[in-house]
Short mmCIF file of C-alpha atoms and ligand atoms in Angstrom, two decimals:
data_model
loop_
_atom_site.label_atom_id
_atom_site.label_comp_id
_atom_site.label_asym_id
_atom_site.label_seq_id
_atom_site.Cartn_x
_atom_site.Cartn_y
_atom_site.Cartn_z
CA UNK V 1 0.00 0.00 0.00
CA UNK V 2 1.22 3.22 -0.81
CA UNK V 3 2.33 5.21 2.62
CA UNK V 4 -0.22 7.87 1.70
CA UNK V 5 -2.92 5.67 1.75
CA UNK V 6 -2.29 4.08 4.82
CA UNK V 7 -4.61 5.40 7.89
CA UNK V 8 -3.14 7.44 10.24
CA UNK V 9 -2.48 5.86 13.87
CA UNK V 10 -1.83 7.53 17.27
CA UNK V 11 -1.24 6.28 20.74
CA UNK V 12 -3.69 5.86 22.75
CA UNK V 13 -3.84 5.08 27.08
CA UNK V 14 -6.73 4.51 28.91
CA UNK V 15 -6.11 5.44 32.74
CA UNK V 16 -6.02 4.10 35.66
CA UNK V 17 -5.07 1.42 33.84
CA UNK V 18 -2.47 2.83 31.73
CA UNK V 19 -3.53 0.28 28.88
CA UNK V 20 -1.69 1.60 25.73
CA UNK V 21 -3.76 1.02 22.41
CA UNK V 22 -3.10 1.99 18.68
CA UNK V 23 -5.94 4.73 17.88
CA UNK V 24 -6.51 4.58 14.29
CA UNK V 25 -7.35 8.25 13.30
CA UNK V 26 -10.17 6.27 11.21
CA UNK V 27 -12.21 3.84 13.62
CA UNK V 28 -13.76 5.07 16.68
CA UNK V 29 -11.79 4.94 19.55
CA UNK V 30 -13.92 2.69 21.46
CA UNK V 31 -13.27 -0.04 18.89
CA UNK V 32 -9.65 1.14 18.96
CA UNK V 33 -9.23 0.68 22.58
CA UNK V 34 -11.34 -3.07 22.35
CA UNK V 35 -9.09 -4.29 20.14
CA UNK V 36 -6.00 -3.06 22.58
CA UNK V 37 -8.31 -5.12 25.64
CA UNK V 38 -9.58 -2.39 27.02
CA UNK V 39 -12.53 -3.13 29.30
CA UNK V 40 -14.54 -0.26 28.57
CA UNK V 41 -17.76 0.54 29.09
CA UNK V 42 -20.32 0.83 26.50
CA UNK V 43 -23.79 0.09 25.27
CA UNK V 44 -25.76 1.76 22.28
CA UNK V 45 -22.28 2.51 20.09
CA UNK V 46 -23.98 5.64 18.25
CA UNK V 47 -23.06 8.64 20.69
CA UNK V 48 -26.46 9.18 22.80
CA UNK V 49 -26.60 6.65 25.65
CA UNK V 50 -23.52 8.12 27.16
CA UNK V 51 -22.52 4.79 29.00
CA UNK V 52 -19.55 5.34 27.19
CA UNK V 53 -17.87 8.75 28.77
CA UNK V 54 -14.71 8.88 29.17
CA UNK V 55 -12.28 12.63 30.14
CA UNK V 56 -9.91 13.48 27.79
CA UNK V 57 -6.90 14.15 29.83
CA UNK V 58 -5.10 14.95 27.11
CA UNK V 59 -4.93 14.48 22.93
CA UNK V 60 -7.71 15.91 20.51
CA UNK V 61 -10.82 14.18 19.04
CA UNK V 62 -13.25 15.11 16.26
CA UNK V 63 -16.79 13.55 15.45
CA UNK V 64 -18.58 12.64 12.37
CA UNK V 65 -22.02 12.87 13.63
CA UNK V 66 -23.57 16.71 13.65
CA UNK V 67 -23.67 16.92 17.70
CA UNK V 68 -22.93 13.85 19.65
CA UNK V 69 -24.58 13.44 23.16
CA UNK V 70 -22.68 16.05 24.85
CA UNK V 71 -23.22 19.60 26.07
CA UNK V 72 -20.97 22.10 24.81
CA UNK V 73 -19.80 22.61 28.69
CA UNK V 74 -18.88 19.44 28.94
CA UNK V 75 -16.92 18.78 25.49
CA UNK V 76 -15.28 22.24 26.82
CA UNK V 77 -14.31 20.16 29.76
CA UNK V 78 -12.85 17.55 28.26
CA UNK V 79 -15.82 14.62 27.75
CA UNK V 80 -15.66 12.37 24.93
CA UNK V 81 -17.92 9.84 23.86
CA UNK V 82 -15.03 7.39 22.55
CA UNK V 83 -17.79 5.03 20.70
CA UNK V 84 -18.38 8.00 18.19
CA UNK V 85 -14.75 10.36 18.40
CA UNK V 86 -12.43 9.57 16.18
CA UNK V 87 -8.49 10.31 17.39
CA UNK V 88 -6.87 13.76 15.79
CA UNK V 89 -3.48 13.50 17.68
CA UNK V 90 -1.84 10.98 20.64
CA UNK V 91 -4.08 10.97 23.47
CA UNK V 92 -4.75 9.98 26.88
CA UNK V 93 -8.16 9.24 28.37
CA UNK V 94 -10.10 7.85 31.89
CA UNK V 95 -13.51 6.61 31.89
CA UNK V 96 -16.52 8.69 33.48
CA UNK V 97 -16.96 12.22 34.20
S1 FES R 1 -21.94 3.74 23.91
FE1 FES R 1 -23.68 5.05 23.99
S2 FES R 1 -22.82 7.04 23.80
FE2 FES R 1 -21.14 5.72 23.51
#
């Protein structure tokens, strides 16, 4: 494949655990971070149930859907909804709120 077609991958770490996962920049991160073992939560896998929150304690994400299940406070704040945001740079995230 040429290089330029090849998807872009980060590093990703889920804490506590400090489980260290590649984060394709193309595939959610939730199925990034199952593939890597993680044990995260997570239920309807289409950004509005929310089971899935996690803090982004640090890294960027971006979403394909309009407005995923968060307030703009709290994406100022840091939540993601990792079943729906899709990695932008290395990153480092806990679950809840
Ligand atoms: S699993 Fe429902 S919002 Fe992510």
């Amino acid at each position: 494949m040429h290089p330029s077609n090849s998807p872009t991958l980060f590093i990703g770490r889920t804490e506590p655990e400090g489980l260290q996962f590649d984060a394709w920049a193309n595939q959610p991160l939730l199925a990034s971070m199952e593939q890597g073992a993680s044990k995260w939560p997570s239920s309807c896998r289409s950004g509005t149930c929310r089971t899935c929150m996690g803090q982004l304690l640090s890294g960027t994400v971006r979403y394909e859907i309009e407005w995923p299940g968060l307030s703009s406070e709290e994406m100022a704040e840091g939540c993601v909804l990792p079943c729906v945001a899709y990695p932008c740079s290395d990153l480092v995230l806990r679950p809840g709120y």
